[in-house]
CSV table of C-alpha atoms in Angstrom, one decimal:
chain,number,residue,atom,x,y,z
A,1,UNK,CA,55.2,70.5,118.7
A,2,UNK,CA,51.8,71.3,119.8
A,3,UNK,CA,48.2,71.2,118.2
A,4,UNK,CA,45.9,74.1,118.0
A,5,UNK,CA,42.2,73.0,118.0
A,6,UNK,CA,38.9,74.6,117.2
A,7,UNK,CA,37.6,76.0,120.6
A,8,UNK,CA,34.0,75.5,121.7
A,9,UNK,CA,32.7,78.9,121.1
A,10,UNK,CA,29.0,78.5,121.8
A,11,UNK,CA,27.4,75.5,123.5
A,12,UNK,CA,24.6,75.7,121.3
A,13,UNK,CA,26.4,75.5,117.9
A,14,UNK,CA,28.0,72.4,116.5
A,15,UNK,CA,29.8,73.6,113.6
A,16,UNK,CA,31.9,76.3,112.6
A,17,UNK,CA,33.4,77.6,109.4
A,18,UNK,CA,36.9,78.4,109.0
A,19,UNK,CA,37.4,82.1,107.9
A,20,UNK,CA,40.5,83.9,107.3
A,21,UNK,CA,44.0,82.4,108.0
A,22,UNK,CA,46.0,85.5,109.8
A,23,UNK,CA,49.4,83.4,109.6
A,24,UNK,CA,51.1,81.1,107.1
A,25,UNK,CA,53.4,78.1,107.5
A,26,UNK,CA,56.9,79.1,108.7
A,27,UNK,CA,55.4,82.5,110.2
A,28,UNK,CA,56.4,83.3,113.9
A,29,UNK,CA,53.5,83.9,116.6
A,30,UNK,CA,53.6,85.2,120.0
A,31,UNK,CA,51.7,83.7,122.8
A,32,UNK,CA,47.9,84.8,122.6
A,33,UNK,CA,48.6,86.0,119.3
A,34,UNK,CA,45.5,85.5,116.7
A,35,UNK,CA,46.2,82.9,113.8
A,36,UNK,CA,42.9,82.7,112.0
A,37,UNK,CA,39.0,83.6,112.2
A,38,UNK,CA,36.6,81.4,112.9
A,39,UNK,CA,32.9,82.3,111.8
A,40,UNK,CA,29.2,81.1,113.2
A,41,UNK,CA,25.8,82.7,112.4
A,42,UNK,CA,26.5,84.7,115.5
A,43,UNK,CA,30.0,86.2,115.3
A,44,UNK,CA,33.4,86.1,113.7
A,45,UNK,CA,36.0,85.3,116.4
A,46,UNK,CA,39.8,85.0,116.5
A,47,UNK,CA,41.7,81.7,117.5
A,48,UNK,CA,44.8,82.3,119.1
A,49,UNK,CA,48.0,80.8,119.8
A,50,UNK,CA,48.2,79.3,123.2
A,51,UNK,CA,51.8,79.2,123.3
A,52,UNK,CA,54.7,81.0,121.1
A,53,UNK,CA,56.2,79.2,118.3
A,54,UNK,CA,56.1,79.0,114.7
A,55,UNK,CA,53.3,77.8,112.1
A,56,UNK,CA,54.6,74.3,111.2
A,57,UNK,CA,51.5,72.8,109.5
A,58,UNK,CA,48.2,74.0,108.5
A,59,UNK,CA,45.5,71.5,108.4
A,60,UNK,CA,42.2,73.1,107.4
A,61,UNK,CA,41.5,75.5,104.7
A,62,UNK,CA,39.3,78.6,104.6
A,63,UNK,CA,35.7,78.1,104.1
A,64,UNK,CA,36.0,74.3,105.7
A,65,UNK,CA,33.2,73.5,108.3
A,66,UNK,CA,34.4,71.7,111.3
A,67,UNK,CA,33.1,70.9,115.0
A,68,UNK,CA,34.8,71.9,118.2
A,69,UNK,CA,38.0,69.9,119.1
A,70,UNK,CA,39.1,69.4,115.3
A,71,UNK,CA,42.9,70.2,114.7
A,72,UNK,CA,43.5,73.2,113.0
A,73,UNK,CA,47.3,73.5,112.9
A,74,UNK,CA,50.5,72.3,114.4
A,75,UNK,CA,52.5,74.7,116.3
A,76,UNK,CA,56.2,74.3,116.5
A,77,UNK,CA,57.6,75.5,119.8
A,78,UNK,CA,61.2,74.4,119.5
A,79,UNK,CA,62.2,74.8,116.0
A,80,UNK,CA,62.6,71.5,114.8
A,81,UNK,CA,59.9,71.2,112.3
A,82,UNK,CA,60.6,74.4,110.9
A,83,UNK,CA,64.5,73.2,110.4
A,84,UNK,CA,63.2,69.9,109.0
A,85,UNK,CA,61.1,71.6,106.4
A,86,UNK,CA,63.8,74.1,105.4
A,87,UNK,CA,66.4,71.3,104.9
A,88,UNK,CA,63.9,69.5,102.9
A,89,UNK,CA,63.6,72.5,100.7
A,90,UNK,CA,67.3,72.8,100.3
A,91,UNK,CA,67.6,69.1,99.5
A,92,UNK,CA,65.0,69.3,96.8
A,93,UNK,CA,66.5,72.5,95.3
A,94,UNK,CA,70.1,71.0,95.1
A,95,UNK,CA,68.5,68.0,93.2
A,96,UNK,CA,67.5,70.5,90.8
A,97,UNK,CA,63.8,69.4,90.8
A,98,UNK,CA,65.1,65.3,90.7
A,99,UNK,CA,62.6,63.3,92.4
A,100,UNK,CA,62.6,59.5,91.9
A,101,UNK,CA,64.1,59.9,88.5
A,102,UNK,CA,61.4,62.1,87.5
A,103,UNK,CA,62.1,65.9,86.5
A,104,UNK,CA,59.6,68.2,87.8
A,105,UNK,CA,59.1,71.6,87.3
A,106,UNK,CA,60.9,73.8,89.9
A,107,UNK,CA,58.0,75.7,91.2
A,108,UNK,CA,55.9,72.3,91.8
A,109,UNK,CA,59.1,70.9,93.8
A,110,UNK,CA,59.6,73.9,95.9
A,111,UNK,CA,55.8,74.5,96.5
A,112,UNK,CA,55.5,70.7,97.3
A,113,UNK,CA,56.5,70.6,101.1
A,114,UNK,CA,54.3,73.5,101.8
A,115,UNK,CA,51.2,72.1,100.1
A,116,UNK,CA,51.5,68.9,101.6
A,117,UNK,CA,51.4,70.5,105.1
A,118,UNK,CA,48.3,72.4,104.0
A,119,UNK,CA,46.1,69.5,103.1
A,120,UNK,CA,42.7,69.4,105.0
A,121,UNK,CA,41.6,66.4,106.4
A,122,UNK,CA,39.0,66.1,103.7
A,123,UNK,CA,41.5,66.5,100.9
A,124,UNK,CA,43.9,64.1,102.7
A,125,UNK,CA,41.3,61.4,102.7
A,126,UNK,CA,40.4,62.1,98.9
A,127,UNK,CA,44.3,61.8,98.0
A,128,UNK,CA,44.5,59.0,99.7
A,129,UNK,CA,41.6,57.1,98.6
A,130,UNK,CA,42.2,57.5,95.0
A,131,UNK,CA,46.2,57.4,95.6
A,132,UNK,CA,46.9,60.8,93.9
A,133,UNK,CA,50.4,62.5,93.5
A,134,UNK,CA,49.8,66.1,95.0
A,135,UNK,CA,52.5,67.5,93.0
A,136,UNK,CA,50.4,66.8,89.8
A,137,UNK,CA,47.5,69.1,91.2
A,138,UNK,CA,47.5,72.9,91.3
A,139,UNK,CA,45.8,74.2,94.1
A,140,UNK,CA,43.5,77.5,93.7
A,141,UNK,CA,43.2,77.9,97.3
A,142,UNK,CA,45.0,80.6,99.5
A,143,UNK,CA,48.6,80.6,99.0
A,144,UNK,CA,48.6,77.7,96.6
A,145,UNK,CA,46.4,75.4,98.7
A,146,UNK,CA,44.8,72.3,97.5
A,147,UNK,CA,41.3,72.5,98.0
A,148,UNK,CA,38.5,69.8,97.7
A,149,UNK,CA,37.3,71.6,94.8
A,150,UNK,CA,40.8,71.1,93.1
A,151,UNK,CA,40.9,67.2,93.8
A,152,UNK,CA,37.5,66.9,92.2
A,153,UNK,CA,38.6,68.9,89.1
A,154,UNK,CA,41.6,66.7,88.8
A,155,UNK,CA,39.7,63.6,89.2
A,156,UNK,CA,37.4,64.9,86.4
A,157,UNK,CA,40.4,65.4,84.1
A,158,UNK,CA,41.8,62.0,85.0
A,159,UNK,CA,38.4,60.4,83.9
A,160,UNK,CA,38.3,62.2,81.0
A,161,UNK,CA,41.9,61.0,80.3
A,162,UNK,CA,40.8,57.3,80.6
A,163,UNK,CA,37.9,57.7,78.3
A,164,UNK,CA,40.1,59.0,75.7
A,165,UNK,CA,43.0,56.6,76.1
A,166,UNK,CA,40.0,53.7,75.6
A,167,UNK,CA,39.4,55.5,72.5
A,168,UNK,CA,43.1,55.3,71.2
A,169,UNK,CA,43.4,59.0,71.9
A,170,UNK,CA,47.0,60.0,73.7
A,171,UNK,CA,47.8,63.3,75.3
A,172,UNK,CA,50.0,64.7,77.6
A,173,UNK,CA,49.2,64.9,81.7
A,174,UNK,CA,46.5,67.3,82.6
A,175,UNK,CA,47.7,71.2,82.2
A,176,UNK,CA,46.8,73.7,85.0
A,177,UNK,CA,44.6,75.5,82.5
A,178,UNK,CA,42.5,72.2,82.1
A,179,UNK,CA,41.9,71.8,85.8
A,180,UNK,CA,41.2,75.5,86.2
A,181,UNK,CA,38.6,75.2,83.6
A,182,UNK,CA,37.0,72.1,85.3
A,183,UNK,CA,36.8,74.1,88.3
A,184,UNK,CA,34.9,76.8,86.6
A,185,UNK,CA,32.8,74.4,84.9
A,186,UNK,CA,32.2,72.8,87.8
A,187,UNK,CA,31.0,75.9,89.8
A,188,UNK,CA,28.6,77.1,87.2
A,189,UNK,CA,25.2,77.1,88.0
A,190,UNK,CA,22.0,76.1,86.0
A,191,UNK,CA,21.8,78.7,83.0
A,192,UNK,CA,19.7,81.9,84.1
A,193,UNK,CA,16.8,83.0,82.0
A,194,UNK,CA,17.6,86.6,82.4
A,195,UNK,CA,21.2,87.2,81.1
A,196,UNK,CA,21.1,90.7,83.4
A,197,UNK,CA,20.8,88.4,86.6
A,198,UNK,CA,24.0,88.0,88.9
A,199,UNK,CA,24.9,85.2,91.0
A,200,UNK,CA,26.2,86.0,94.4
A,201,UNK,CA,27.9,83.6,96.6
A,202,UNK,CA,26.8,83.1,100.0
A,203,UNK,CA,29.2,84.4,102.6
A,204,UNK,CA,30.1,82.1,105.6
A,205,UNK,CA,27.7,84.4,107.9
A,206,UNK,CA,24.9,84.6,105.4
A,207,UNK,CA,25.3,80.7,104.9
A,208,UNK,CA,25.3,79.9,108.6
A,209,UNK,CA,22.2,82.4,109.3
A,210,UNK,CA,20.3,80.6,106.7
A,211,UNK,CA,21.1,77.2,108.2
A,212,UNK,CA,20.0,78.5,111.5
A,213,UNK,CA,16.8,79.9,110.1
A,214,UNK,CA,15.6,76.7,108.5
A,215,UNK,CA,16.7,74.6,111.5
A,216,UNK,CA,14.7,77.0,113.8
A,217,UNK,CA,11.4,76.8,111.8
A,218,UNK,CA,11.9,72.9,111.5
A,219,UNK,CA,12.4,72.6,115.3
A,220,UNK,CA,10.0,75.1,116.8
A,221,UNK,CA,6.3,75.2,115.9
A,222,UNK,CA,6.1,79.0,115.4
A,223,UNK,CA,3.1,81.2,116.8
A,224,UNK,CA,3.0,85.0,116.8
A,225,UNK,CA,0.9,87.4,118.6
A,226,UNK,CA,0.8,91.1,118.1
A,227,UNK,CA,0.2,94.0,120.4
A,228,UNK,CA,0.0,97.5,120.1
A,229,UNK,CA,1.9,99.7,122.6
A,230,UNK,CA,1.3,103.1,123.5
A,231,UNK,CA,4.7,105.2,124.1
A,232,UNK,CA,3.5,108.5,125.4
A,233,UNK,CA,4.7,108.1,128.7
A,234,UNK,CA,7.8,106.7,127.7
A,235,UNK,CA,8.4,109.5,125.1
A,236,UNK,CA,7.8,112.0,127.8
A,237,UNK,CA,10.2,110.4,130.3
A,238,UNK,CA,12.9,110.1,127.5
A,239,UNK,CA,12.6,113.6,126.6
A,240,UNK,CA,13.3,114.9,130.2
A,241,UNK,CA,16.3,112.8,130.6
A,242,UNK,CA,18.0,111.9,127.1
A,243,UNK,CA,20.2,115.1,127.7
A,244,UNK,CA,21.5,114.0,131.1
A,245,UNK,CA,22.2,110.6,129.9
A,246,UNK,CA,24.2,111.9,126.8
A,247,UNK,CA,26.2,114.0,129.2
A,248,UNK,CA,27.3,110.9,130.7
A,249,UNK,CA,28.2,109.3,127.2
A,250,UNK,CA,24.9,107.2,127.2
A,251,UNK,CA,22.2,107.5,124.3
A,252,UNK,CA,18.9,106.9,125.5
A,253,UNK,CA,16.7,105.0,123.2
A,254,UNK,CA,13.5,103.4,123.4
A,255,UNK,CA,15.2,99.9,123.3
A,256,UNK,CA,16.6,100.5,126.8
A,257,UNK,CA,12.8,100.8,128.2
A,258,UNK,CA,11.6,97.8,125.9
A,259,UNK,CA,14.8,95.9,127.5
A,260,UNK,CA,14.2,96.7,130.9
A,261,UNK,CA,10.2,96.2,130.6
A,262,UNK,CA,11.0,92.7,129.1
A,263,UNK,CA,13.3,91.6,131.7
A,264,UNK,CA,10.7,92.4,134.4
A,265,UNK,CA,8.1,90.3,132.7
A,266,UNK,CA,10.5,87.4,132.1
A,267,UNK,CA,10.8,87.4,135.9
A,268,UNK,CA,7.0,86.9,136.3
A,269,UNK,CA,6.6,84.6,133.3
A,270,UNK,CA,9.5,82.0,133.8
A,271,UNK,CA,8.1,79.6,130.9
A,272,UNK,CA,9.3,82.2,128.1
A,273,UNK,CA,12.6,82.2,129.7
A,274,UNK,CA,13.1,78.5,129.0
A,275,UNK,CA,14.4,75.8,126.9
A,276,UNK,CA,12.5,72.7,125.3
A,277,UNK,CA,14.0,69.4,125.7
A,278,UNK,CA,12.6,66.2,124.6
A,279,UNK,CA,10.9,65.1,127.9
A,280,UNK,CA,11.2,68.2,129.7
A,281,UNK,CA,10.9,72.0,129.7
A,282,UNK,CA,14.3,73.8,131.3
A,283,UNK,CA,13.7,77.1,133.3
A,284,UNK,CA,16.7,79.3,133.0
A,285,UNK,CA,17.3,81.1,136.3
A,286,UNK,CA,19.6,84.0,134.7
A,287,UNK,CA,17.7,86.1,132.5
A,288,UNK,CA,20.2,87.1,129.4
A,289,UNK,CA,18.6,89.1,126.7
A,290,UNK,CA,20.1,89.2,123.4
A,291,UNK,CA,19.8,92.1,121.1
A,292,UNK,CA,19.8,91.5,117.4
A,293,UNK,CA,22.1,93.9,115.6
A,294,UNK,CA,22.1,94.2,112.0
A,295,UNK,CA,25.6,94.7,110.2
A,296,UNK,CA,26.4,95.0,106.5
A,297,UNK,CA,27.1,91.4,105.7
A,298,UNK,CA,24.5,89.9,108.3
A,299,UNK,CA,23.2,89.6,112.0
A,300,UNK,CA,24.8,89.6,115.6
A,301,UNK,CA,23.2,88.7,118.7
A,302,UNK,CA,25.3,90.1,121.6
A,303,UNK,CA,23.8,89.1,124.9
A,304,UNK,CA,23.2,91.4,127.9
A,305,UNK,CA,23.9,89.1,130.8
A,306,UNK,CA,21.6,89.4,134.0
A,307,UNK,CA,19.6,92.0,132.2
A,308,UNK,CA,17.1,92.0,135.0
A,309,UNK,CA,19.7,93.6,137.6
A,310,UNK,CA,20.4,96.7,135.4
A,311,UNK,CA,18.5,100.1,135.9
A,312,UNK,CA,17.4,101.9,132.8
A,313,UNK,CA,20.8,103.8,132.8
A,314,UNK,CA,22.5,100.7,133.0
A,315,UNK,CA,20.7,99.3,130.1
A,316,UNK,CA,21.0,101.9,127.9
A,317,UNK,CA,24.7,102.0,128.4
A,318,UNK,CA,24.9,98.2,127.9
A,319,UNK,CA,22.9,98.2,124.8
A,320,UNK,CA,25.0,101.1,123.1
A,321,UNK,CA,28.3,99.0,124.1
A,322,UNK,CA,27.0,95.9,122.4
A,323,UNK,CA,25.9,97.7,119.4
A,324,UNK,CA,29.3,99.4,119.0
A,325,UNK,CA,31.2,96.2,119.6
A,326,UNK,CA,29.1,94.5,116.9
A,327,UNK,CA,29.6,97.4,114.3
A,328,UNK,CA,33.2,97.7,115.1
A,329,UNK,CA,33.9,93.8,114.7
A,330,UNK,CA,35.0,93.7,118.5
A,331,UNK,CA,32.5,91.1,119.8
A,332,UNK,CA,34.1,88.2,121.8
A,333,UNK,CA,32.7,84.6,122.1
A,334,UNK,CA,31.8,85.6,125.6
A,335,UNK,CA,29.5,88.4,124.4
A,336,UNK,CA,27.5,86.1,122.3
A,337,UNK,CA,27.0,83.0,124.9
A,338,UNK,CA,24.2,82.0,127.2
A,339,UNK,CA,21.4,84.1,125.7
A,340,UNK,CA,18.1,83.0,127.3
A,341,UNK,CA,15.7,85.3,125.3
A,342,UNK,CA,16.2,87.9,122.2
A,343,UNK,CA,14.8,91.0,121.0
A,344,UNK,CA,15.0,92.1,117.6
A,345,UNK,CA,14.3,95.8,116.7
A,346,UNK,CA,13.3,95.6,112.8
A,347,UNK,CA,11.4,98.7,113.1
A,348,UNK,CA,15.1,100.6,113.2
A,349,UNK,CA,14.6,100.2,109.0
A,350,UNK,CA,11.1,101.5,109.2
A,351,UNK,CA,9.4,98.1,109.5
A,352,UNK,CA,6.1,98.5,111.5
A,353,UNK,CA,5.3,94.8,112.0
A,354,UNK,CA,7.2,91.6,111.6
A,355,UNK,CA,7.2,87.8,112.6
A,356,UNK,CA,10.9,87.0,113.9
A,357,UNK,CA,12.1,83.6,113.8
A,358,UNK,CA,13.2,82.1,117.3
A,359,UNK,CA,17.0,82.1,118.0
A,360,UNK,CA,17.3,78.7,119.0
A,361,UNK,CA,17.4,77.3,121.4
A,362,UNK,CA,15.4,79.7,123.2
A,363,UNK,CA,11.6,79.5,123.5
A,364,UNK,CA,10.7,83.0,121.9
A,365,UNK,CA,11.9,86.3,120.4
A,366,UNK,CA,10.2,89.9,120.7
A,367,UNK,CA,10.1,92.0,117.3
A,368,UNK,CA,9.9,95.9,117.8
A,369,UNK,CA,8.3,97.8,115.1
A,370,UNK,CA,8.8,101.4,114.3
A,371,UNK,CA,7.6,103.8,116.4
A,372,UNK,CA,5.2,106.4,114.9
A,373,UNK,CA,2.6,108.9,115.7
A,374,UNK,CA,-0.7,107.4,115.2
A,375,UNK,CA,-4.5,108.4,116.0
A,376,UNK,CA,-6.0,106.9,119.1
A,377,UNK,CA,-9.4,107.1,120.5
A,378,UNK,CA,-9.0,107.4,124.3
A,379,UNK,CA,-12.0,107.8,126.5
A,380,UNK,CA,-14.2,108.8,123.4
A,381,UNK,CA,-11.6,111.5,122.2
A,382,UNK,CA,-9.0,111.5,119.3
A,383,UNK,CA,-5.3,111.7,120.3
A,384,UNK,CA,-2.1,111.5,118.5
A,385,UNK,CA,0.3,109.3,120.3
A,386,UNK,CA,3.5,107.5,119.5
A,387,UNK,CA,2.8,103.8,118.9
A,388,UNK,CA,4.3,100.7,117.6
A,389,UNK,CA,3.5,97.3,117.3
A,390,UNK,CA,5.3,94.7,119.4
A,391,UNK,CA,5.4,90.9,117.8
A,392,UNK,CA,6.3,87.7,119.9
A,393,UNK,CA,7.0,84.6,118.2
A,394,UNK,CA,6.8,81.9,120.5
A,395,UNK,CA,7.8,78.0,120.7
A,396,UNK,CA,4.0,76.6,120.8
A,397,UNK,CA,5.9,73.2,122.4
A,398,UNK,CA,6.8,75.5,125.3
A,399,UNK,CA,3.5,77.9,125.9
A,400,UNK,CA,0.4,78.2,124.7
A,401,UNK,CA,-1.6,81.5,123.7
A,402,UNK,CA,-2.5,82.6,127.2
A,403,UNK,CA,1.0,82.6,128.5
A,404,UNK,CA,2.4,84.3,125.7
A,405,UNK,CA,-0.4,87.0,125.6
A,406,UNK,CA,-0.1,87.5,129.7
A,407,UNK,CA,3.9,88.1,129.1
A,408,UNK,CA,3.4,90.8,126.1
A,409,UNK,CA,0.6,92.3,128.4
A,410,UNK,CA,2.9,92.8,131.0
A,411,UNK,CA,5.6,94.4,129.0
A,412,UNK,CA,2.6,96.6,127.7
A,413,UNK,CA,1.8,97.5,131.3
A,414,UNK,CA,5.1,98.6,132.1
A,415,UNK,CA,5.7,100.7,129.1
A,416,UNK,CA,2.2,102.2,129.1
A,417,UNK,CA,2.7,103.2,133.1
A,418,UNK,CA,6.1,104.2,133.1
A,419,UNK,CA,6.4,107.3,135.6
A,420,UNK,CA,7.0,110.5,133.7
């Protein structure tokens, strides 16, 4: 018997949400075969079995929030646990549902071994604390798992029973319908003024994003500076070379130019490529640029490691690769780790300006607005130029406005002087 534990996906993330279980108790798995999904605000990843075997015991439920190192399940590598489970099922079936002299429904008896194995640590503690008989609790979780909500509902029914008994009212043990109704009542929100409104539950990704955003604003004093960039020379260069890039399977976007200029500016302004600590500032040697990618259910921030070592063509290819992985759900933990600075292209949806929130524990994030033609006064004359607003949100604990503006000015200089 071996334990499968929750891995440390990202050194900056302390809690993870259990997503979808891909295997059930009694199901065989091969070495390195995915057994469940784990979600953070950055990525959904698969946890794999370290060796071949059979899932003998599942200890956590979908939706549980855990820290790295938590035991997720037990893997039977020699078949002993599975044999014991099957023997237990056979004995219960032979006894025709008899246990300790009490007649139990056959469905409950057959399901009990599996449900006992599926109790999460939280549910196990609640069951032990209140000395509950799990055979009386109907699980509403996946494959009949007993969830925390099921235990709370059961306890509510029991409390109601005690009150009624005190009043001299006798009644049978709680029915499944009673507990299900209690679950429904518990999940109800406050009455909605508008009957046409609808309540939508948060997905694990959306909940994680919300928590990160609140934590970021509470952690870093945000200040945002905004610059206007003229993309005339970049647009000219792109028009001349995008066909050649396309022939090599590379889409040459404006983001490649921005990422290149940003990586160069980070070398000149190392304070921007840093992390704040209580009594010191850590200057990062590597320049690893994260690229925010929007997906239907949230955001990903895949990282281009050592972005300053790429040329324009390499960056264009890398940006296309991480975006494709994000949209197809193929990002791996390594694709999300060790970012030192982030770029958010909110202009892709038409936004002309924004104030992005810092991706902790970084010191800043660059927001890119939509590139559109504008009338510019140049040397006393009116000209139409492709322009955009670039916003830079930075941690005021790490740097002041002079450094932030100097950093943005360097990006602007590179973009506006790009060789045509």
